[in-house]
Amino acid sequence: MTIQEMILTLQKHWSDQNCILMQAYDVEKGAGTMSPMTLLRSLGPEPWNVAYVEPSRRPADGRYGQNPNRLYQHHQFQVIMKPSPDNIQELYLDSLKALGINPLEHDIRFVEDNWENPTLGAAGLGWEVWLDGMEITQFTYFQQIGGLEANPVSVELTYGIERLASYIQDRENVFDLEWTNGVSVNDVFFQPEYEHSKYTFEESDTDMLFQLFTMYENEARTTMEKGLVFPAYDYVLKCSHTFNLLDAKGVISVTERTGYIARIRNLARGISKAYVEERERLGFPMLKKEAE
Amino acid sequence: MAKDILVEIGLEELPARFVDDAEYQLLTKTENWLNDSRISYTSIVSFSTPRRLAVLVKDAAEEQTSLEEEMKGPALKIAQDEASNWTKAAIGFTKGHGKTVDDIYTKDVKGTAYIFVKKQITGKPTHELLPQLSEIITSIQFPKNMRWAEQPLRYGRPIRWIVALFGTEVIPFEVAGVQTGNLTYGHRFLGEMVTLSVPANYERTLADQYTIVNPAKRRQMIADELTKTETDQGFQIPEDDELLGEVCNLVEYPTVFVGSFDQSYLALPPEVLITSMKEHQRYFPVKSNNGELLPYFAGVRNGDENGLDTVVRGNEKVLRARLSDAQFFFEEDQKQSIDYYLEKLKRIVFQEKLGTISDKVRRITAITNQLSQWLDLDEQTCSNAARAAEICKFDLPTSMVNEFTNLQGIIGETYALNAGETQAAARAVAEHYLPVQAEGTLPDSIEGAIVSVADKLDTIVGCISAGLVPSGSQDPYGLRRQATGVLKILKTYNWHITVESLLELAEQQYENAESELMDQDKSRSETEQFFRHRMTYLLKESAIEQDVIQAVLYNGIGVIPYMVAKAENLSHERNNPDFKPVQEALVRVLNLARKTDLTEVSQSAFETDSEQQLYEAYWSVTDGYKKATIQQEAAEALRQLGKLSQPIHDFFDHNMVMSDDEVIRNNRLALINQIAYLIYDYADLSAIEWKQHF
């Protein structure tokens, strides 16, 4: 099964479970969790079911396209369901079956994993799902988001697309994976992997990035103060990505690091709170809709 | 008539580390509830898998045991009038309990006669009480709790079904939106949903659904398969109870498989291979008959033999990816020198107020050098210890330690050896982290012990002066464990250095630091207090009682081996009848001395021979006592003090300390006081509850 077919299969599966199919969010981010479709929408009492593919940038994992397992940018398939359905484990296992993984011929395990993202003030409990010893999915019940208690609780499923594909296609090297008939990951992603790695580790303008961080941070704050939650959040994402670029270049010391993370977290907290307030002011529209 | 009770809590996969304790709680809480509720039964057993906790009670009575309760009424004086007729008070009392005056009997309570009646409390039907089991379910505590959906309950993992049966009847109740029933679920993939018609069939019904609910049986299945694998393949799978326990709680139906990896990875440090297999993947490492690692591993699958080849291939692929990463790091790391990494330590913060790791290493080195001097070590050992101190943290910035955090020190040792450091210095890099747990092994080498003590002292003194004193369960820097480690090393290595001087030494290293640390006197008293608590704890562990601990810690902590010897000695004498006269004499001195100020003794003011004799005995004992303390001979020092016993008794027999003559009185008190001073130097013997007479 090609990556493209995998994505189509997962989309179909979760669409059938009444998830809204979304597209990737157009601001750089380190994980699908950071999309406002997850981070903001999982806050507050309104029901929310969504699935989308998220290209996720991890500058520190860039390896110039030379490492068989690590990428500057990989893809996550992200599912959020709020409130978490009682049969969510079964729904998830059915999605693996849809991908052609027969549980009777494999060893599928739910191994304890407590997820935490200090930058977003987010934490959850759940598992990493193992397929024959390989972690293929993060399965998390959100307990806290943006410093606020999650209520009702959302469940988040994050499939590592390349990981899963390397298993399904039985390849050792991520660049050998088939994206679609006749097109490999190498064809599409080798050049950007190499260039982004070179840029991140060697060529990026550190001074400019530091300036950008401060500018984005200020803009996020002033925008938030004007009650414009979504634009403010975009600037938080930009802060986060800029920080990741600086961190990968090794120009942020350990103490400074904690300071930067705290600055982003404070913004994320402020925006989370503002988001819930704004939704409340609007009368939680999706809650009403469900009642109809 | 009696019926069996079955409760099964069906859960999404509980973390393996939660399972045993949760099962135990379910068992004991149910047991206590049955006893408190006066429901008799013949036996109770519990079961668990990652997906269920269960308890089965055999032959539970259908009714609570009836209870006869004795009700106390008014005193007989009030209950009867002068003509021995029952009064209104008595009649009212009996009516209140549904009885008549015919049921009255009398009994003495503390010398006064009271009237009583016996009241029967008839047992309720058990089925009426059983819904209370829901409280047992919700009262189970987990190390970490979570919420799900819209449920307010916080629990280890979401509850998905509950079986609750009394005989064949469902016990009706609800927990977290889940209604009880008689349906259970077998193995997630191999089993099906089944009806449990009778509790007694629980274990067998689920076994048919590929679920071994008895953890001991599951564990034995794995152990047996591992043994069979050893025999079949001709290699050793070292026993590992902890891993076996964890794996047992990751599966409902275990099947052991064997995988392999490329021989070339055996060039990695064995700890790296073992961590990759054990910690990351929960595999059992495999060894040859002479104890060397072999390129194989044994894993446990949650399922049967079906598709086992696929499972093995998948697991091999994962391990291969991990080991190839490790090999890459191992080679890349060693392209750089130790100095390169030492330079990097300047950029890693140890603690905000306490500077970088590089600063810490400088302090550790200074402490190490002073310790080596105090211990009068030979030149080679001194230089090995000094080098070990300089490089003890160099492996922290390596990729390998970044990936395998728990191998800090061990990676350092390997790299240091390859870089041409001496065996002793390299060994000490690994050993300076010991003991890793309070109960863990201590460093084997003196170099390791010195650097370990230096590192820990630096952390403890630094953190406490930065205001990071552990409180309650909060001890993020592990200061308690580290203090215990220091004390154990001091004792085991028999170092005659006082804890107070060690603290001062560690403190001096911070003196030049530009940081907002606490006032030195305050932090010193906090640190000493902290070590006293640790020492008290350690002494208690060696069965020394509180009064003796208080006695020996009277003058501070001092030299650990000497202080421990004093404590052991006093613990013995405390119960020794022969020591009684000595103890009485010495304690008498202490009790009197407390009330006076220290003044000079004047021989010319002595009135009696016994005063003079005590004075002379004091001087001769002082001499012998000092010799014994220098030699750190705890028993001998006490024996010397004991020589004062007779002269003290004579002194008190023949003299009135509180003489009317002020000069004589003060002189006697001054003598007592000087002797007391000597006794206190050993211990505060008046703090001890002497038990020789028992």
Short mmCIF file of C-alpha atoms in Angstrom, two decimals, chain A residues 22-253:
data_model
loop_
_atom_site.label_atom_id
_atom_site.label_comp_id
_atom_site.label_asym_id
_atom_site.label_seq_id
_atom_site.Cartn_x
_atom_site.Cartn_y
_atom_site.Cartn_z
CA MET A 22 -9.48 18.99 7.33
CA GLN A 23 -6.42 19.93 5.35
CA ALA A 24 -3.00 20.62 6.83
CA TYR A 25 -2.79 23.98 8.55
CA ASP A 26 -0.70 26.51 6.64
CA VAL A 27 1.72 27.64 9.34
CA GLU A 28 4.92 25.71 10.18
CA LYS A 29 4.61 23.50 13.23
CA GLY A 30 6.39 20.65 15.03
CA ALA A 31 3.38 18.36 15.42
CA GLY A 32 -0.23 17.93 14.41
CA THR A 33 -1.22 18.73 17.99
CA MET A 34 -0.15 22.34 17.39
CA SER A 35 -2.67 22.92 14.64
CA PRO A 36 -5.48 25.15 15.95
CA MET A 37 -7.77 22.34 14.73
CA THR A 38 -6.44 20.38 17.71
CA LEU A 39 -5.01 22.77 20.20
CA LEU A 40 -7.77 25.36 20.29
CA ARG A 41 -10.71 23.19 19.27
CA SER A 42 -10.05 20.61 21.96
CA LEU A 43 -10.72 23.33 24.53
CA GLY A 44 -14.15 24.06 25.95
CA PRO A 45 -17.38 22.06 25.97
CA GLU A 46 -18.18 21.99 22.23
CA PRO A 47 -18.04 18.59 20.51
CA TRP A 48 -15.33 18.31 17.88
CA ASN A 49 -14.34 15.43 15.61
CA VAL A 50 -11.66 16.00 13.03
CA ALA A 51 -9.00 14.19 11.01
CA TYR A 52 -6.17 15.61 8.92
CA VAL A 53 -2.66 15.01 7.63
CA GLU A 54 -0.12 17.34 9.16
CA PRO A 55 3.38 17.89 7.74
CA SER A 56 5.43 18.36 10.91
CA ARG A 57 8.77 20.14 11.01
CA ARG A 58 11.42 19.10 13.53
CA PRO A 59 14.50 21.10 12.54
CA ALA A 60 16.72 19.29 15.08
CA ASP A 61 15.90 15.95 13.41
CA GLY A 62 17.19 17.13 10.01
CA ARG A 63 19.92 14.76 8.75
CA TYR A 64 20.63 16.09 5.24
CA GLY A 65 18.57 13.21 3.88
CA GLN A 66 21.24 10.77 5.03
CA ASN A 67 19.58 9.01 7.96
CA PRO A 68 17.19 6.12 7.21
CA ASN A 69 14.88 7.01 10.11
CA ARG A 70 15.04 10.73 10.81
CA LEU A 71 13.52 13.59 8.88
CA TYR A 72 13.39 17.38 9.08
CA GLN A 73 9.79 17.07 8.08
CA HIS A 74 7.63 14.00 8.50
CA HIS A 75 3.87 13.48 8.22
CA GLN A 76 1.37 12.79 10.92
CA PHE A 77 -2.18 11.62 10.51
CA GLN A 78 -4.08 13.30 13.28
CA VAL A 79 -7.50 12.43 14.71
CA ILE A 80 -9.25 14.34 17.48
CA MET A 81 -12.55 13.23 18.98
CA LYS A 82 -14.25 15.23 21.71
CA PRO A 83 -15.69 13.84 23.89
CA SER A 84 -13.63 10.67 23.59
CA PRO A 85 -15.95 7.87 22.37
CA ASP A 86 -16.31 4.79 24.58
CA ASN A 87 -15.26 2.50 21.73
CA ILE A 88 -12.28 4.58 20.61
CA GLN A 89 -9.81 1.69 20.93
CA GLU A 90 -11.98 -0.46 18.67
CA LEU A 91 -12.34 2.38 16.16
CA TYR A 92 -8.58 2.75 16.13
CA LEU A 93 -7.94 -0.97 15.70
CA ASP A 94 -10.46 -1.03 12.86
CA SER A 95 -8.39 1.66 11.13
CA LEU A 96 -5.35 -0.64 11.30
CA LYS A 97 -7.43 -3.44 9.79
CA ALA A 98 -8.43 -1.05 7.04
CA LEU A 99 -4.72 -0.54 6.39
CA GLY A 100 -4.41 -4.29 5.89
CA ILE A 101 -2.95 -5.07 9.30
CA ASN A 102 -4.61 -8.22 10.58
CA PRO A 103 -4.25 -8.14 14.38
CA LEU A 104 -4.23 -11.94 14.53
CA GLU A 105 -1.00 -12.06 12.56
CA HIS A 106 0.71 -9.27 14.47
CA ASP A 107 1.41 -8.23 18.01
CA ILE A 108 -0.46 -5.03 18.81
CA ARG A 109 0.07 -3.54 22.26
CA PHE A 110 -0.95 -0.48 24.18
CA VAL A 111 2.14 0.52 26.17
CA GLU A 112 1.88 3.26 28.80
CA ASP A 113 3.01 6.65 27.59
CA ASN A 114 2.29 9.92 29.23
CA TRP A 115 2.52 12.77 26.80
CA GLU A 116 3.54 16.27 27.73
CA ASN A 117 4.19 19.38 25.69
CA PRO A 118 5.56 22.04 28.03
CA THR A 119 5.59 24.64 25.26
CA LEU A 120 1.81 24.39 24.97
CA GLY A 121 1.07 23.74 28.63
CA ALA A 122 -0.50 20.51 27.46
CA ALA A 123 -0.46 17.04 28.99
CA GLY A 124 -2.28 13.79 28.49
CA LEU A 125 -2.30 10.14 29.47
CA GLY A 126 -2.48 7.13 27.24
CA TRP A 127 -0.23 4.82 25.30
CA GLU A 128 2.12 4.43 22.45
CA VAL A 129 0.70 1.71 20.26
CA TRP A 130 3.21 -0.96 19.32
CA LEU A 131 2.98 -2.98 16.16
CA ASP A 132 5.38 -5.92 16.49
CA GLY A 133 7.51 -3.81 18.80
CA MET A 134 7.40 -0.63 16.73
CA GLU A 135 5.69 2.52 17.94
CA ILE A 136 3.18 3.48 15.25
CA THR A 137 0.70 5.72 17.05
CA GLN A 138 0.44 8.05 20.00
CA PHE A 139 -2.89 7.50 21.71
CA THR A 140 -3.64 10.24 24.21
CA TYR A 141 -6.50 11.38 26.39
CA PHE A 142 -5.91 15.10 26.80
CA GLN A 143 -6.01 16.13 30.44
CA GLN A 144 -4.75 19.66 30.11
CA ILE A 145 -4.45 22.06 27.20
CA GLY A 146 -2.95 25.54 27.28
CA GLY A 147 -2.89 25.25 31.05
CA LEU A 148 -6.66 24.62 31.18
CA GLU A 149 -8.26 21.40 32.33
CA ALA A 150 -9.71 19.46 29.40
CA ASN A 151 -13.41 18.96 29.99
CA PRO A 152 -14.84 17.05 28.26
CA VAL A 153 -11.75 15.04 27.50
CA SER A 154 -10.64 14.77 23.87
CA VAL A 155 -8.82 11.73 22.57
CA GLU A 156 -5.96 12.32 20.16
CA LEU A 157 -4.58 9.72 17.77
CA THR A 158 -1.36 10.56 16.01
CA TYR A 159 -0.21 8.06 13.40
CA GLY A 160 3.39 8.41 12.27
CA ILE A 161 2.79 8.00 8.55
CA GLU A 162 6.37 7.23 7.50
CA ARG A 163 6.86 4.83 10.44
CA LEU A 164 3.72 2.95 9.62
CA ALA A 165 4.54 2.92 5.89
CA SER A 166 8.02 1.55 6.51
CA TYR A 167 6.31 -1.35 8.21
CA ILE A 168 3.54 -1.83 5.70
CA GLN A 169 5.89 -1.54 2.74
CA ASP A 170 8.66 -3.43 4.57
CA ARG A 171 11.40 -0.88 3.83
CA GLU A 172 14.45 -0.11 5.98
CA ASN A 173 14.99 3.37 4.62
CA VAL A 174 12.35 6.07 4.77
CA PHE A 175 13.51 7.48 1.42
CA ASP A 176 12.70 4.17 -0.29
CA LEU A 177 9.04 4.41 0.64
CA GLU A 178 6.58 4.64 -2.17
CA TRP A 179 4.40 7.76 -1.99
CA THR A 180 2.31 6.75 -4.95
CA ASN A 181 2.85 4.49 -7.95
CA GLY A 182 6.34 5.12 -9.26
CA VAL A 183 7.03 8.09 -6.97
CA SER A 184 9.17 7.62 -3.86
CA VAL A 185 9.67 9.75 -0.76
CA ASN A 186 13.16 10.32 -2.12
CA ASP A 187 11.75 11.82 -5.33
CA VAL A 188 9.62 14.32 -3.49
CA PHE A 189 11.48 15.03 -0.28
CA PHE A 190 15.19 14.40 -0.66
CA GLN A 191 16.03 17.86 -1.96
CA PRO A 192 14.02 19.76 0.68
CA GLU A 193 15.43 17.49 3.41
CA TYR A 194 18.97 18.28 2.33
CA GLU A 195 18.36 22.00 1.85
CA HIS A 196 16.42 22.51 5.05
CA SER A 197 19.12 20.67 6.99
CA LYS A 198 21.83 22.80 5.42
CA TYR A 199 19.82 25.94 6.08
CA THR A 200 19.00 25.00 9.68
CA PHE A 201 22.45 23.92 10.77
CA GLU A 202 24.69 26.12 8.62
CA GLU A 203 23.07 28.98 6.77
CA SER A 204 20.22 30.39 8.83
CA ASP A 205 20.65 33.99 9.95
CA THR A 206 20.74 33.69 13.72
CA ASP A 207 20.36 37.39 14.42
CA MET A 208 17.39 37.62 12.12
CA LEU A 209 15.79 34.60 13.78
CA PHE A 210 16.23 36.11 17.25
CA GLN A 211 14.66 39.33 15.97
CA LEU A 212 11.83 37.43 14.36
CA PHE A 213 11.17 35.57 17.58
CA THR A 214 10.75 38.82 19.48
CA MET A 215 8.64 40.36 16.72
CA TYR A 216 6.35 37.32 16.53
CA GLU A 217 6.07 37.23 20.29
CA ASN A 218 5.09 40.90 20.47
CA GLU A 219 2.62 40.56 17.65
CA ALA A 220 1.08 37.49 19.30
CA ARG A 221 0.65 39.41 22.53
CA THR A 222 -0.84 42.58 21.07
CA THR A 223 -3.12 40.59 18.78
CA MET A 224 -4.27 38.47 21.70
CA GLU A 225 -4.98 41.59 23.72
CA LYS A 226 -7.28 42.72 20.91
CA GLY A 227 -9.22 39.48 21.36
CA LEU A 228 -8.15 38.10 17.93
CA VAL A 229 -7.47 34.56 19.01
CA PHE A 230 -6.70 32.80 15.72
CA PRO A 231 -4.26 35.38 14.29
CA ALA A 232 -2.55 35.60 17.69
CA TYR A 233 -2.20 31.82 17.71
CA ASP A 234 -0.59 31.84 14.24
CA TYR A 235 2.14 34.05 15.68
CA VAL A 236 2.61 31.64 18.58
CA LEU A 237 3.21 28.90 16.02
CA LYS A 238 5.72 31.13 14.27
CA CYS A 239 7.47 31.76 17.59
CA SER A 240 7.61 28.04 18.22
CA HIS A 241 9.08 27.22 14.81
CA THR A 242 11.60 30.06 15.05
CA PHE A 243 12.63 28.80 18.46
CA ASN A 244 13.06 25.28 17.02
CA LEU A 245 15.33 26.64 14.29
CA LEU A 246 17.46 28.47 16.84
CA ASP A 247 17.53 25.50 19.18
CA ALA A 248 18.59 23.14 16.38
CA LYS A 249 21.44 25.46 15.53
CA GLY A 250 22.59 25.18 19.15
CA VAL A 251 22.56 28.90 19.84
CA ILE A 252 20.20 28.70 22.81
CA SER A 253 21.78 27.66 26.10
#
